[in-house]
Structure formats: structure tokens, C-alpha cells
PDB file of C-alpha atoms in Angstrom:
ATOM      1  CA  MET A   1       0.000   0.000   0.000  1.00  0.00           C
ATOM      2  CA  SER A   2       1.365   3.449  -0.900  1.00  0.00           C
ATOM      3  CA  SER A   3       2.104   5.918   1.871  1.00  0.00           C
ATOM      4  CA  ARG A   4      -0.628   8.265   0.642  1.00  0.00           C
ATOM      5  CA  ARG A   5      -3.236   5.497   0.621  1.00  0.00           C
ATOM      6  CA  ALA A   6      -1.998   4.170   3.959  1.00  0.00           C
ATOM      7  CA  LEU A   7      -2.223   7.674   5.418  1.00  0.00           C
ATOM      8  CA  ALA A   8      -5.844   8.042   4.341  1.00  0.00           C
ATOM      9  CA  ALA A   9      -6.785   4.592   5.621  1.00  0.00           C
ATOM     10  CA  LEU A  10      -5.021   5.092   8.924  1.00  0.00           C
ATOM     11  CA  ALA A  11      -6.522   8.515   9.486  1.00  0.00           C
ATOM     12  CA  ALA A  12     -10.026   7.230   8.805  1.00  0.00           C
ATOM     13  CA  GLY A  13      -9.444   4.153  10.907  1.00  0.00           C
ATOM     14  CA  ALA A  14      -7.984   6.045  13.827  1.00  0.00           C
ATOM     15  CA  LEU A  15     -10.898   8.472  13.918  1.00  0.00           C
ATOM     16  CA  ALA A  16     -13.397   5.614  13.695  1.00  0.00           C
ATOM     17  CA  LEU A  17     -11.659   3.750  16.465  1.00  0.00           C
ATOM     18  CA  ALA A  18     -11.518   6.802  18.703  1.00  0.00           C
ATOM     19  CA  GLY A  19     -15.228   7.388  18.159  1.00  0.00           C
ATOM     20  CA  ALA A  20     -16.001   3.775  18.925  1.00  0.00           C
ATOM     21  CA  LEU A  21     -13.998   3.915  22.139  1.00  0.00           C
ATOM     22  CA  VAL A  22     -15.934   6.962  23.280  1.00  0.00           C
ATOM     23  CA  ALA A  23     -19.300   5.562  22.235  1.00  0.00           C
ATOM     24  CA  GLY A  24     -18.521   2.137  23.639  1.00  0.00           C
ATOM     25  CA  GLY A  25     -17.320   3.295  27.005  1.00  0.00           C
ATOM     26  CA  GLY A  26     -13.655   2.499  26.388  1.00  0.00           C
ATOM     27  CA  ALA A  27     -12.372   4.888  29.041  1.00  0.00           C
ATOM     28  CA  ALA A  28     -10.236   2.209  30.665  1.00  0.00           C
ATOM     29  CA  ALA A  29      -8.577   1.114  27.432  1.00  0.00           C
ATOM     30  CA  HIS A  30      -5.397   2.963  28.356  1.00  0.00           C
ATOM     31  CA  GLU A  31      -4.935   1.033  31.600  1.00  0.00           C
ATOM     32  CA  PRO A  32      -2.371  -1.780  31.356  1.00  0.00           C
ATOM     33  CA  PRO A  33      -2.801  -4.901  33.476  1.00  0.00           C
ATOM     34  CA  VAL A  34      -1.824  -4.278  37.090  1.00  0.00           C
ATOM     35  CA  ALA A  35      -0.064  -7.630  37.431  1.00  0.00           C
ATOM     36  CA  PRO A  36       0.656  -9.109  33.991  1.00  0.00           C
ATOM     37  CA  ASP A  37       0.867 -12.846  33.579  1.00  0.00           C
ATOM     38  CA  PRO A  38       4.432 -13.995  32.934  1.00  0.00           C
ATOM     39  CA  PRO A  39       5.190 -14.584  29.241  1.00  0.00           C
ATOM     40  CA  ALA A  40       5.264 -18.138  27.983  1.00  0.00           C
ATOM     41  CA  THR A  41       8.541 -19.962  28.383  1.00  0.00           C
ATOM     42  CA  MET A  42      10.552 -21.596  25.628  1.00  0.00           C
ATOM     43  CA  ASP A  43      10.691 -25.349  25.085  1.00  0.00           C
ATOM     44  CA  SER A  44      14.489 -25.210  24.709  1.00  0.00           C
ATOM     45  CA  LEU A  45      17.262 -22.903  25.836  1.00  0.00           C
ATOM     46  CA  PRO A  46      18.364 -20.199  23.364  1.00  0.00           C
ATOM     47  CA  PRO A  47      22.026 -20.132  22.291  1.00  0.00           C
ATOM     48  CA  ALA A  48      24.434 -18.464  24.687  1.00  0.00           C
ATOM     49  CA  PRO A  49      25.186 -14.750  24.165  1.00  0.00           C
ATOM     50  CA  GLY A  50      28.152 -14.097  21.914  1.00  0.00           C
ATOM     51  CA  THR A  51      28.047 -17.511  20.243  1.00  0.00           C
ATOM     52  CA  TYR A  52      26.148 -16.143  17.235  1.00  0.00           C
ATOM     53  CA  HIS A  53      25.927 -12.987  15.132  1.00  0.00           C
ATOM     54  CA  LEU A  54      22.944 -10.720  14.494  1.00  0.00           C
ATOM     55  CA  PRO A  55      23.470  -9.283  11.003  1.00  0.00           C
ATOM     56  CA  PRO A  56      22.165  -5.794  10.176  1.00  0.00           C
ATOM     57  CA  ILE A  57      18.641  -5.835   8.733  1.00  0.00           C
ATOM     58  CA  MET A  58      17.870  -2.195   7.948  1.00  0.00           C
ATOM     59  CA  PRO A  59      18.362   1.320   9.312  1.00  0.00           C
ATOM     60  CA  SER A  60      15.637   2.342  11.715  1.00  0.00           C
ATOM     61  CA  PRO A  61      13.537   5.180  10.257  1.00  0.00           C
ATOM     62  CA  ASP A  62      13.324   8.626  11.770  1.00  0.00           C
ATOM     63  CA  GLY A  63      10.426  11.015  12.157  1.00  0.00           C
ATOM     64  CA  LEU A  64       8.707  13.240  14.701  1.00  0.00           C
ATOM     65  CA  VAL A  65       7.164  11.707  17.812  1.00  0.00           C
ATOM     66  CA  ARG A  66       5.688  13.113  21.016  1.00  0.00           C
ATOM     67  CA  ASP A  67       6.565  12.049  24.537  1.00  0.00           C
ATOM     68  CA  VAL A  68       4.165  11.811  27.488  1.00  0.00           C
ATOM     69  CA  ARG A  69       4.507  15.555  28.103  1.00  0.00           C
ATOM     70  CA  GLY A  70       3.595  16.389  24.536  1.00  0.00           C
ATOM     71  CA  ARG A  71       7.118  17.446  23.556  1.00  0.00           C
ATOM     72  CA  ARG A  72       8.034  16.757  19.957  1.00  0.00           C
ATOM     73  CA  ALA A  73      11.355  15.086  19.217  1.00  0.00           C
ATOM     74  CA  PRO A  74      12.913  12.982  16.478  1.00  0.00           C
ATOM     75  CA  LEU A  75      12.440   9.257  16.983  1.00  0.00           C
ATOM     76  CA  ALA A  76      16.225   8.947  16.532  1.00  0.00           C
ATOM     77  CA  ARG A  77      16.521  10.479  20.004  1.00  0.00           C
ATOM     78  CA  PHE A  78      15.095   7.167  21.265  1.00  0.00           C
ATOM     79  CA  THR A  79      16.827   4.732  18.890  1.00  0.00           C
ATOM     80  CA  ARG A  80      20.482   5.806  19.120  1.00  0.00           C
ATOM     81  CA  ASP A  81      23.335   5.543  21.653  1.00  0.00           C
ATOM     82  CA  LYS A  82      21.767   2.600  23.494  1.00  0.00           C
ATOM     83  CA  ILE A  83      20.537  -0.860  22.568  1.00  0.00           C
ATOM     84  CA  THR A  84      16.818  -0.296  22.007  1.00  0.00           C
ATOM     85  CA  VAL A  85      13.831  -2.632  22.131  1.00  0.00           C
ATOM     86  CA  LEU A  86      10.928  -0.936  20.315  1.00  0.00           C
ATOM     87  CA  SER A  87       7.355  -2.153  20.018  1.00  0.00           C
ATOM     88  CA  PHE A  88       4.319  -0.640  18.279  1.00  0.00           C
ATOM     89  CA  ILE A  89       1.075  -0.865  20.272  1.00  0.00           C
ATOM     90  CA  TYR A  90      -2.245   0.854  20.731  1.00  0.00           C
ATOM     91  CA  THR A  91      -3.752   1.102  24.178  1.00  0.00           C
ATOM     92  CA  GLY A  92      -7.190  -0.139  23.087  1.00  0.00           C
ATOM     93  CA  CYS A  93      -5.814  -3.480  21.872  1.00  0.00           C
ATOM     94  CA  ALA A  94      -7.413  -6.524  23.506  1.00  0.00           C
ATOM     95  CA  ASP A  95      -5.774  -9.282  21.447  1.00  0.00           C
ATOM     96  CA  ALA A  96      -3.888 -11.403  23.986  1.00  0.00           C
ATOM     97  CA  ARG A  97      -1.239 -12.265  21.377  1.00  0.00           C
ATOM     98  CA  GLY A  98      -0.826  -8.652  20.315  1.00  0.00           C
ATOM     99  CA  CYS A  99      -0.145  -5.511  22.335  1.00  0.00           C
ATOM    100  CA  PRO A 100      -0.758  -7.120  25.760  1.00  0.00           C
ATOM    101  CA  LEU A 101       1.899  -9.727  24.937  1.00  0.00           C
ATOM    102  CA  ALA A 102       4.371  -6.979  23.996  1.00  0.00           C
ATOM    103  CA  TYR A 103       3.533  -5.251  27.283  1.00  0.00           C
ATOM    104  CA  GLN A 104       4.109  -8.438  29.275  1.00  0.00           C
ATOM    105  CA  VAL A 105       7.447  -9.168  27.639  1.00  0.00           C
ATOM    106  CA  LEU A 106       8.750  -5.603  27.979  1.00  0.00           C
ATOM    107  CA  HIS A 107       7.542  -5.480  31.580  1.00  0.00           C
ATOM    108  CA  THR A 108       9.549  -8.643  32.282  1.00  0.00           C
ATOM    109  CA  MET A 109      12.544  -7.217  30.430  1.00  0.00           C
ATOM    110  CA  TYR A 110      12.305  -4.005  32.478  1.00  0.00           C
ATOM    111  CA  ASP A 111      12.607  -5.983  35.702  1.00  0.00           C
ATOM    112  CA  ARG A 112      15.395  -8.248  34.473  1.00  0.00           C
ATOM    113  CA  LEU A 113      17.443  -5.466  32.935  1.00  0.00           C
ATOM    114  CA  GLY A 114      17.115  -3.485  36.138  1.00  0.00           C
ATOM    115  CA  GLU A 115      18.806  -6.351  37.973  1.00  0.00           C
ATOM    116  CA  SER A 116      21.808  -6.305  35.605  1.00  0.00           C
ATOM    117  CA  PRO A 117      24.506  -3.685  36.342  1.00  0.00           C
ATOM    118  CA  ASP A 118      26.037  -4.401  32.914  1.00  0.00           C
ATOM    119  CA  LEU A 119      22.825  -3.698  31.005  1.00  0.00           C
ATOM    120  CA  ARG A 120      20.513  -1.341  32.896  1.00  0.00           C
ATOM    121  CA  ASP A 121      22.229   1.824  31.621  1.00  0.00           C
ATOM    122  CA  ARG A 122      22.888   0.472  28.130  1.00  0.00           C
ATOM    123  CA  VAL A 123      19.385  -0.593  27.124  1.00  0.00           C
ATOM    124  CA  ARG A 124      16.255   1.415  26.411  1.00  0.00           C
ATOM    125  CA  LEU A 125      12.671   0.213  25.975  1.00  0.00           C
ATOM    126  CA  VAL A 126      10.335   2.133  23.646  1.00  0.00           C
ATOM    127  CA  THR A 127       6.561   1.741  23.364  1.00  0.00           C
ATOM    128  CA  LEU A 128       5.179   3.674  20.378  1.00  0.00           C
ATOM    129  CA  SER A 129       1.447   3.975  19.683  1.00  0.00           C
ATOM    130  CA  PHE A 130       0.044   3.751  16.186  1.00  0.00           C
ATOM    131  CA  ASP A 131      -3.318   5.222  17.224  1.00  0.00           C
ATOM    132  CA  PRO A 132      -2.613   8.971  17.524  1.00  0.00           C
ATOM    133  CA  ALA A 133      -6.312   9.907  17.437  1.00  0.00           C
ATOM    134  CA  HIS A 134      -6.891   8.188  20.788  1.00  0.00           C
ATOM    135  CA  ASP A 135      -3.421   7.691  22.260  1.00  0.00           C
ATOM    136  CA  THR A 136      -2.593  11.309  23.010  1.00  0.00           C
ATOM    137  CA  PRO A 137       0.398  12.195  25.204  1.00  0.00           C
ATOM    138  CA  ALA A 138      -1.989  12.352  28.190  1.00  0.00           C
ATOM    139  CA  VAL A 139      -3.282   8.844  27.496  1.00  0.00           C
ATOM    140  CA  MET A 140       0.266   7.527  27.064  1.00  0.00           C
ATOM    141  CA  ARG A 141       1.252   9.224  30.324  1.00  0.00           C
ATOM    142  CA  ARG A 142      -1.530   7.421  32.194  1.00  0.00           C
ATOM    143  CA  TYR A 143      -0.532   4.182  30.496  1.00  0.00           C
ATOM    144  CA  ALA A 144       3.114   4.696  31.497  1.00  0.00           C
ATOM    145  CA  ASN A 145       2.141   5.513  35.069  1.00  0.00           C
ATOM    146  CA  GLY A 146       0.197   2.266  35.245  1.00  0.00           C
ATOM    147  CA  VAL A 147       3.239   0.348  34.032  1.00  0.00           C
ATOM    148  CA  LEU A 148       5.884   2.048  36.130  1.00  0.00           C
ATOM    149  CA  ALA A 149       3.942   3.093  39.224  1.00  0.00           C
ATOM    150  CA  ASP A 150       5.697   0.668  41.552  1.00  0.00           C
ATOM    151  CA  LYS A 151       9.073   0.711  39.815  1.00  0.00           C
ATOM    152  CA  SER A 152      12.190   2.528  40.912  1.00  0.00           C
ATOM    153  CA  PRO A 153      14.066   4.564  38.290  1.00  0.00           C
ATOM    154  CA  GLY A 154      16.629   2.543  36.402  1.00  0.00           C
ATOM    155  CA  VAL A 155      16.054   1.264  32.888  1.00  0.00           C
ATOM    156  CA  GLU A 156      14.874   3.925  30.439  1.00  0.00           C
ATOM    157  CA  TRP A 157      11.376   3.179  29.107  1.00  0.00           C
ATOM    158  CA  ALA A 158       9.934   5.784  26.727  1.00  0.00           C
ATOM    159  CA  PHE A 159       6.217   5.916  25.902  1.00  0.00           C
ATOM    160  CA  LEU A 160       5.610   7.765  22.651  1.00  0.00           C
ATOM    161  CA  THR A 161       2.902   8.713  20.200  1.00  0.00           C
ATOM    162  CA  THR A 162       2.690  11.001  17.173  1.00  0.00           C
ATOM    163  CA  ALA A 163       0.842  14.227  16.480  1.00  0.00           C
ATOM    164  CA  SER A 164      -1.078  12.771  13.536  1.00  0.00           C
ATOM    165  CA  PRO A 165      -1.212   9.868  11.074  1.00  0.00           C
ATOM    166  CA  ARG A 166       0.869  12.026   8.720  1.00  0.00           C
ATOM    167  CA  ASP A 167       3.790  11.799  11.161  1.00  0.00           C
ATOM    168  CA  LEU A 168       3.126   8.145  11.895  1.00  0.00           C
ATOM    169  CA  VAL A 169       2.873   6.577   8.432  1.00  0.00           C
ATOM    170  CA  PRO A 170       6.545   7.080   7.439  1.00  0.00           C
ATOM    171  CA  LEU A 171       7.539   5.279  10.640  1.00  0.00           C
ATOM    172  CA  LEU A 172       5.168   2.395   9.916  1.00  0.00           C
ATOM    173  CA  ASP A 173       6.473   2.201   6.350  1.00  0.00           C
ATOM    174  CA  GLY A 174      10.087   2.387   7.472  1.00  0.00           C
ATOM    175  CA  PHE A 175       9.728  -0.405  10.011  1.00  0.00           C
ATOM    176  CA  GLY A 176       7.431  -2.493   7.806  1.00  0.00           C
ATOM    177  CA  GLN A 177       4.699  -2.445  10.449  1.00  0.00           C
ATOM    178  CA  ASP A 178       1.276  -3.062   8.899  1.00  0.00           C
ATOM    179  CA  VAL A 179      -1.891  -1.581  10.426  1.00  0.00           C
ATOM    180  CA  ARG A 180      -5.414  -2.097   9.132  1.00  0.00           C
ATOM    181  CA  LEU A 181      -8.941  -1.340  10.275  1.00  0.00           C
ATOM    182  CA  GLU A 182     -10.988  -4.424  11.182  1.00  0.00           C
ATOM    183  CA  PRO A 183     -14.557  -4.922  12.406  1.00  0.00           C
ATOM    184  CA  GLY A 184     -14.644  -5.433  16.141  1.00  0.00           C
ATOM    185  CA  ALA A 185     -16.106  -8.331  18.041  1.00  0.00           C
ATOM    186  CA  HIS A 186     -19.395  -6.436  18.388  1.00  0.00           C
ATOM    187  CA  GLY A 187     -19.796  -5.461  14.758  1.00  0.00           C
ATOM    188  CA  PRO A 188     -18.756  -2.595  12.482  1.00  0.00           C
ATOM    189  CA  LYS A 189     -19.605   0.032  15.093  1.00  0.00           C
ATOM    190  CA  ALA A 190     -16.716  -1.179  17.243  1.00  0.00           C
ATOM    191  CA  PRO A 191     -13.769  -1.365  14.846  1.00  0.00           C
ATOM    192  CA  ARG A 192     -10.265  -2.174  15.938  1.00  0.00           C
ATOM    193  CA  LEU A 193      -6.808  -1.749  14.487  1.00  0.00           C
ATOM    194  CA  GLY A 194      -5.439  -5.049  13.237  1.00  0.00           C
ATOM    195  CA  HIS A 195      -1.708  -5.611  13.039  1.00  0.00           C
ATOM    196  CA  VAL A 196       0.975  -8.272  13.165  1.00  0.00           C
ATOM    197  CA  LEU A 197       2.888  -7.928  16.423  1.00  0.00           C
ATOM    198  CA  LYS A 198       6.492  -6.941  15.770  1.00  0.00           C
ATOM    199  CA  VAL A 199       9.177  -5.968  18.258  1.00  0.00           C
ATOM    200  CA  PHE A 200      12.439  -4.485  16.976  1.00  0.00           C
ATOM    201  CA  LEU A 201      15.933  -4.823  18.421  1.00  0.00           C
ATOM    202  CA  ILE A 202      18.027  -1.796  17.427  1.00  0.00           C
ATOM    203  CA  ASP A 203      21.749  -1.364  18.030  1.00  0.00           C
ATOM    204  CA  PRO A 204      23.294   1.897  19.328  1.00  0.00           C
ATOM    205  CA  ARG A 205      23.968   3.065  15.758  1.00  0.00           C
ATOM    206  CA  GLY A 206      20.263   2.901  14.945  1.00  0.00           C
ATOM    207  CA  THR A 207      20.366  -0.304  12.879  1.00  0.00           C
ATOM    208  CA  VAL A 208      17.647  -2.931  13.275  1.00  0.00           C
ATOM    209  CA  ARG A 209      19.355  -6.222  14.123  1.00  0.00           C
ATOM    210  CA  GLU A 210      16.377  -8.471  14.890  1.00  0.00           C
ATOM    211  CA  ILE A 211      12.592  -8.465  14.434  1.00  0.00           C
ATOM    212  CA  TYR A 212      10.489 -10.600  16.781  1.00  0.00           C
ATOM    213  CA  THR A 213       6.974 -11.806  16.076  1.00  0.00           C
ATOM    214  CA  THR A 214       4.578 -13.580  18.429  1.00  0.00           C
ATOM    215  CA  SER A 215       6.100 -17.032  17.951  1.00  0.00           C
ATOM    216  CA  TYR A 216       9.606 -15.808  18.825  1.00  0.00           C
ATOM    217  CA  LEU A 217       8.980 -13.142  21.444  1.00  0.00           C
ATOM    218  CA  PHE A 218      10.506 -14.541  24.651  1.00  0.00           C
ATOM    219  CA  PRO A 219      12.387 -12.595  27.339  1.00  0.00           C
ATOM    220  CA  ASP A 220      15.251 -15.135  27.352  1.00  0.00           C
ATOM    221  CA  VAL A 221      15.750 -14.715  23.604  1.00  0.00           C
ATOM    222  CA  LEU A 222      15.630 -10.929  23.858  1.00  0.00           C
ATOM    223  CA  LEU A 223      18.029 -10.843  26.778  1.00  0.00           C
ATOM    224  CA  ASN A 224      20.567 -13.093  25.015  1.00  0.00           C
ATOM    225  CA  ASP A 225      20.351 -10.997  21.841  1.00  0.00           C
ATOM    226  CA  ILE A 226      20.898  -7.824  23.876  1.00  0.00           C
ATOM    227  CA  GLU A 227      23.922  -9.414  25.535  1.00  0.00           C
ATOM    228  CA  THR A 228      25.235 -10.442  22.106  1.00  0.00           C
ATOM    229  CA  LEU A 229      25.025  -6.839  20.883  1.00  0.00           C
ATOM    230  CA  ARG A 230      26.706  -5.604  24.064  1.00  0.00           C
ATOM    231  CA  LEU A 231      29.588  -8.027  23.547  1.00  0.00           C
ATOM    232  CA  GLU A 232      30.192  -6.540  20.098  1.00  0.00           C
TER     233      GLU A 232
END
């Protein structure tokens, strides 16, 4: 899909979704689980850090984003100088194998990285919404507060959105993250944004080194890949 067509579809979809959330009483959609279930464990141990190589996949795209205070900044501010784990989400997502899974895994990573003196200052987590019509900086701030309320400062975890679909689409295109409007479980009046869950591992130079989907998104795998990049 071309960027222009994607922009139009995303703008229409985001507005429809925002309207459905308001009409359907979705006020709590921005609240993450208070105590997330632990992510599924792997059937076998991943290879040890440093025993394999993660080849470069692509440069991570840049564009304007907004933080939880509404300040605009280039996305590169959050994808350079540290090893970065970036996931696209939207706070109204209810698919257990979608955004909530990304939340669970990053929440686990936040705790485990915080326990590692070698990694806590070298790794950054980024959660970026692809629903700017609903996920305003204020909504993302409440979402972040729900995630980090009981956490002590340590690992950097940025919660970001964009000012409009026009700012968002180049980022979706650059990362290869698809988003589409789908009918909701209660019919066309409750649409939702469909997407394939992707989580991106980005090295300190801003190069994507791994892309995780649902079947491969495990904290142990992520942690070993992060250690492998650190050992470089």
C-alpha cells in the first residue's frame, strides 16, 4: 500500500476507532494490566550470548514523535546511543497475542534489565502507539504511570505517540509495520486496528538487528540478543 493510501486509511481508521472507544465506554482502554501474567517460556534454551551474530537488517527510520509531556522530538533520540527494544502498540488493543503480549514481555525485560549492572544503563525500551487519534500524550502518560507506578528509576522506558497519522505513516512504512482497520467483536460500530505484532531490536547506531513476532517473542531470547550486541 502506498504511503498516501496508507495515510488516508489510517486517518479514517484512527478516527473511527476513537469514536467507537468513546461511544462504547472504552475509558479504561489505556490502563495496562496491574499484574501481567508472565510470558510463555521456551521449550528449549536459546544459544548463549556471543556464540552467534545478528546481522544488520535495515536502518531504523526517523520522524517526529511526542513524549508523554507532549514534547516533539525525532524518533532517533530514542533509537540511538543505546541498545533499544521498540514495540508498536495501541492502548485499546485486547488481542492477547498482540499488544498485551508486547507489554508483558517488555515489563519482564524491564525488571530483568534493572537487575543487571552491565545492562541497565545500556538498554532502552520504547513503546510507540500507532493510534494517535486516541493515544494522546496524556493517554500515554496514564498508560506509562500504570506500568511504572511501583518501579524505581533505572532502565529507560519511553512511551511515545505522534501528532497525527501524517507523522506516523513514514515510521510504519520504514519499520514495515502493517496496520489495518478491522470490524470489532461487536460489529462494524466497534472497529479495531489489526496488526501483526512486531518488536524491533536496534543497536546503538540505529540499525535494526532483529525483528520478533509472536512465535519468537521470549524474554530469554531478547536478553541473550541484547547481551550479544553488548559483547560486540
